[in-house]
PDB file of C-alpha atoms in Angstrom:
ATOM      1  CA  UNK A 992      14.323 -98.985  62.291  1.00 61.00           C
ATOM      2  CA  UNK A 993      14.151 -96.137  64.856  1.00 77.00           C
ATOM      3  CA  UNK A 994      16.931 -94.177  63.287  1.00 91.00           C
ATOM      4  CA  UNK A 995      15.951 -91.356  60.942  1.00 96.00           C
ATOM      5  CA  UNK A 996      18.058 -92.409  58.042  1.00 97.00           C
ATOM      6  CA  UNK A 997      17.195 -89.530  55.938  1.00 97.00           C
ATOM      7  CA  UNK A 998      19.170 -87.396  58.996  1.00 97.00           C
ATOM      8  CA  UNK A 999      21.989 -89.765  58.411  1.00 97.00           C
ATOM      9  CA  UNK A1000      22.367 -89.604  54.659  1.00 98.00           C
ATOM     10  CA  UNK A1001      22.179 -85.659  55.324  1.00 97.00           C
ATOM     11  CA  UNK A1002      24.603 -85.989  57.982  1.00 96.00           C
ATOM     12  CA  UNK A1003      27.100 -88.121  55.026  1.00 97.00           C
ATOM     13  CA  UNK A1004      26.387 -85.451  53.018  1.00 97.00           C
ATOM     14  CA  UNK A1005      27.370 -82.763  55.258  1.00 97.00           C
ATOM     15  CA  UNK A1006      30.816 -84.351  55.920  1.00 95.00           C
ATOM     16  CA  UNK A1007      31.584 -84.091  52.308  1.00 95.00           C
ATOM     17  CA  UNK A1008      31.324 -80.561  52.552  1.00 96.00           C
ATOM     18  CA  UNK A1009      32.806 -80.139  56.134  1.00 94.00           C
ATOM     19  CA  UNK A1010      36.733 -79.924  54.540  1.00 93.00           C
ATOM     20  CA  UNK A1011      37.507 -83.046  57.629  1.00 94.00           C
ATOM     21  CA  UNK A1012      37.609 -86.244  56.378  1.00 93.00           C
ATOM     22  CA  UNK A1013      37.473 -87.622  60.009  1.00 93.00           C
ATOM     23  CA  UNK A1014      33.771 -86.215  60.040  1.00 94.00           C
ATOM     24  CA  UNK A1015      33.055 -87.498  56.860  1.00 95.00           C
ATOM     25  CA  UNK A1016      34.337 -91.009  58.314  1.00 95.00           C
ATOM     26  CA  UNK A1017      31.889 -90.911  61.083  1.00 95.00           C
ATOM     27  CA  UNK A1018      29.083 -91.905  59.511  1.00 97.00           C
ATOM     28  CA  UNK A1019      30.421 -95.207  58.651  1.00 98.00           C
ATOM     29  CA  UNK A1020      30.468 -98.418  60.765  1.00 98.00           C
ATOM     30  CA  UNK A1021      33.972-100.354  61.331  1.00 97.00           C
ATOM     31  CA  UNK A1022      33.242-103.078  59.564  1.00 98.00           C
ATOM     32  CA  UNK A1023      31.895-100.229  56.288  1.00 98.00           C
ATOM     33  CA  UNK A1024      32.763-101.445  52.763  1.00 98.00           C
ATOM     34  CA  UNK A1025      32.860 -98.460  50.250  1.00 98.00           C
ATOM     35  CA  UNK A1026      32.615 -99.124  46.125  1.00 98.00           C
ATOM     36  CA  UNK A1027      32.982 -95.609  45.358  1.00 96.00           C
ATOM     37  CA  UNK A1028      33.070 -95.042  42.527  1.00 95.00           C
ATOM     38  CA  UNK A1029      31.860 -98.471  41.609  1.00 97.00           C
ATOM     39  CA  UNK A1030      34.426-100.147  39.240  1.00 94.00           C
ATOM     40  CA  UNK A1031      37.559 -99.320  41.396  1.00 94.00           C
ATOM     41  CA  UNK A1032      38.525-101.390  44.032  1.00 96.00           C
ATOM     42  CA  UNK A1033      36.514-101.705  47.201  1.00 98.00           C
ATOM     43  CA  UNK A1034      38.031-100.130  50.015  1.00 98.00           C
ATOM     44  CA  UNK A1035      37.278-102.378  53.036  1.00 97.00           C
ATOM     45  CA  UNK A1036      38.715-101.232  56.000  1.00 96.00           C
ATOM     46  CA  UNK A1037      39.106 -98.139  58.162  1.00 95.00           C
ATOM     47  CA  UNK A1038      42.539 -96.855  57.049  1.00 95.00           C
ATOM     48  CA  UNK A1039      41.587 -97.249  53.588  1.00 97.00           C
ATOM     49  CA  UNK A1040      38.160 -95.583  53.727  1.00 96.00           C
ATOM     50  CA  UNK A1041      40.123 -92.783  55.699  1.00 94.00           C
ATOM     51  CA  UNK A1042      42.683 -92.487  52.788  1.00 95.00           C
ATOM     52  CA  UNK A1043      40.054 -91.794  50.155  1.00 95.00           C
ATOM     53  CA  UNK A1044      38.301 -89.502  52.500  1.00 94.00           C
ATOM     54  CA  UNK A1045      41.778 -87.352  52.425  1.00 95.00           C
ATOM     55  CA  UNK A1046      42.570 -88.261  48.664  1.00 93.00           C
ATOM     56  CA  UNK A1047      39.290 -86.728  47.932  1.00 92.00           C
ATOM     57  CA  UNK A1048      39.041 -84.003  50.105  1.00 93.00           C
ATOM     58  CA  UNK A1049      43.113 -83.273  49.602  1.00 93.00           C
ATOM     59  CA  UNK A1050      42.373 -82.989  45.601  1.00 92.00           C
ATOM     60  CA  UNK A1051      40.659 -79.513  45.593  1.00 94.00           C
ATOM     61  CA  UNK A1052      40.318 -75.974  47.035  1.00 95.00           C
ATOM     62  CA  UNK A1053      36.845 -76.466  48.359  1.00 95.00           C
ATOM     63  CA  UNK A1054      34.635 -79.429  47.546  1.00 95.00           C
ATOM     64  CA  UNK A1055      31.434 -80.997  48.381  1.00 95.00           C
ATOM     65  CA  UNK A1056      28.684 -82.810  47.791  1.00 97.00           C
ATOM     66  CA  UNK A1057      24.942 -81.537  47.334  1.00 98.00           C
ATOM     67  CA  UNK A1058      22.320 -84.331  48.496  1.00 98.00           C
ATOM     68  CA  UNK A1059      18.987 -83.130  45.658  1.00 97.00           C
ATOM     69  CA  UNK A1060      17.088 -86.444  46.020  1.00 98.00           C
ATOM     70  CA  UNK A1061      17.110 -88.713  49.002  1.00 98.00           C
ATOM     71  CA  UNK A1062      14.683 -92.124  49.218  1.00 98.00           C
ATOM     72  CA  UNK A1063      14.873 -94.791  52.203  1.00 98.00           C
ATOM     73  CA  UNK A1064      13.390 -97.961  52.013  1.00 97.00           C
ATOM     74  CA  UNK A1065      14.163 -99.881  55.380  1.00 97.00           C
ATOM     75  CA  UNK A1066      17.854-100.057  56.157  1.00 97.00           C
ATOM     76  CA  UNK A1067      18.501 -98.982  52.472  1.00 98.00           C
ATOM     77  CA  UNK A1068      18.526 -95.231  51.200  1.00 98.00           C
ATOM     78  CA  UNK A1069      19.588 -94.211  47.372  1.00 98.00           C
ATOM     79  CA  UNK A1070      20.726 -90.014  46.992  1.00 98.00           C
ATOM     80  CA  UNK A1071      21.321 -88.227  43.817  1.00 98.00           C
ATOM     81  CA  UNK A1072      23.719 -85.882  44.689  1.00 98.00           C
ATOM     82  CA  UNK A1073      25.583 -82.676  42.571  1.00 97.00           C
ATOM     83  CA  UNK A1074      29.474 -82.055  43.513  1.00 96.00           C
ATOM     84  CA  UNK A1075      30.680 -78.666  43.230  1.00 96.00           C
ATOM     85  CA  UNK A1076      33.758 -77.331  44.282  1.00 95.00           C
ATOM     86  CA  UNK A1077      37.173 -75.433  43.291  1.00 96.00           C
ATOM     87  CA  UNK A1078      40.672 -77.337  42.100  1.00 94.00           C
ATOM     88  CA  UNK A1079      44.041 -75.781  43.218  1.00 96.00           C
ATOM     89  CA  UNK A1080      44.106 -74.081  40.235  1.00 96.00           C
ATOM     90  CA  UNK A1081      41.074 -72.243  40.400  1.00 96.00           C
ATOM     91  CA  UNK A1082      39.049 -74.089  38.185  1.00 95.00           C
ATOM     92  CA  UNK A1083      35.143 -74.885  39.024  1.00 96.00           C
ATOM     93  CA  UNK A1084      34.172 -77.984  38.524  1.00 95.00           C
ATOM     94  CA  UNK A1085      30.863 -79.725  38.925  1.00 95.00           C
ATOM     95  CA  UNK A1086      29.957 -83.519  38.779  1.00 95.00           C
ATOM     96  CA  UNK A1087      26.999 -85.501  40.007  1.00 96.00           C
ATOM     97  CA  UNK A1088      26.101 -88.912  40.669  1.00 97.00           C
ATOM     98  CA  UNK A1089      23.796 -91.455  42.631  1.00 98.00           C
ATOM     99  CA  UNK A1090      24.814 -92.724  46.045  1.00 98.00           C
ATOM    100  CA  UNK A1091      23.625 -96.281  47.239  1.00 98.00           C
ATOM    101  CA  UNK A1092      23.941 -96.817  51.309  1.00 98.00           C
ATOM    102  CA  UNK A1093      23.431-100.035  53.347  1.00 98.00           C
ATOM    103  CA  UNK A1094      22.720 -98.852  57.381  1.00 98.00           C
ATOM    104  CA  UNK A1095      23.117-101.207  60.133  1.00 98.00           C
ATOM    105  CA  UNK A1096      20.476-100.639  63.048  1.00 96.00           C
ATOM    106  CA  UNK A1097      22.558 -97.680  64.719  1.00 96.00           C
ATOM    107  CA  UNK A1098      22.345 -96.340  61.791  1.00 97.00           C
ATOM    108  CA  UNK A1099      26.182 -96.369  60.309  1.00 98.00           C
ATOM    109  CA  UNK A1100      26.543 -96.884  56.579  1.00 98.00           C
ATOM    110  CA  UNK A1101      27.864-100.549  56.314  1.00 98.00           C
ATOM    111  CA  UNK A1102      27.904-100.126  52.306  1.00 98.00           C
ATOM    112  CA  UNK A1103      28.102 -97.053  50.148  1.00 98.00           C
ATOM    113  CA  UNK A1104      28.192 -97.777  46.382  1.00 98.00           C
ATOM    114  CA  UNK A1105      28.848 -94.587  44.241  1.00 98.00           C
ATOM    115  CA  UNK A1106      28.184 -94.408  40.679  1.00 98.00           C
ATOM    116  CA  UNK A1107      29.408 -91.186  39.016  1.00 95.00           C
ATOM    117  CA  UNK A1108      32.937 -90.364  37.141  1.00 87.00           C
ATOM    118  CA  UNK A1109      35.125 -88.456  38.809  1.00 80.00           C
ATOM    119  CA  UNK A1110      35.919 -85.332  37.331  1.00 76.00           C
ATOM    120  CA  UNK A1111      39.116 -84.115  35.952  1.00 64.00           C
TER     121      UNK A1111
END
């Protein structure tokens, strides 16, 4: 694969802390299916992958997600990430997890599988 998918786990990473939900979305093909977290129901199409996107971004202050450990094998890339970020409230919270991704050739996530509990 000619696309540097450690740029474009980065780049996933960077929309989680970007506040847009639209810029999170871009790093995900059409055709994307997200298990995130893993155990709730899959969300397979655009206008549900752009719901959670809000729902998650919509549920604090400030919020994002801290890429500490990124490993690509082929078209498959595994991140251990640390969230940090503010509710409405003012509380701090901080949660972390493991991020599995599935990249097509242009290098759009076509499967992201998150294990962590969400905090709260």
């Amino acid at each position: 694969m000619s696309v540097d998918l450690k740029e474009k786990v980065a780049s996933y990473f960077e929309g989680t802390r970007s506040g847009s939900a639209a810029k999170w979305m871009s790093a995900f093909a059409s055709n994307a299916i997200v298990d995130d977290p893993v155990g709730t129901p899959n969300k397979t199409t655009q206008a549900e992958i752009k719901a959670m996107g809000e729902g998650f971004l919509g549920a604090f202050e400030s919020i994002g997600l801290h890429e500490e450990f990124v490993h690509v094998v082929g078209n498959e890339a595994v991140a251990r990430w640390t969230g940090r970020g503010r509710t409405h409230d003012g509380q701090d919270v901080q949660f972390d997890g493991i991020n599995y991704f599935e990249f097509n050739d242009a290098g759009e996530i076509v499967l992201l599988r998150g294990f962590f509990t969400p905090p709260g």
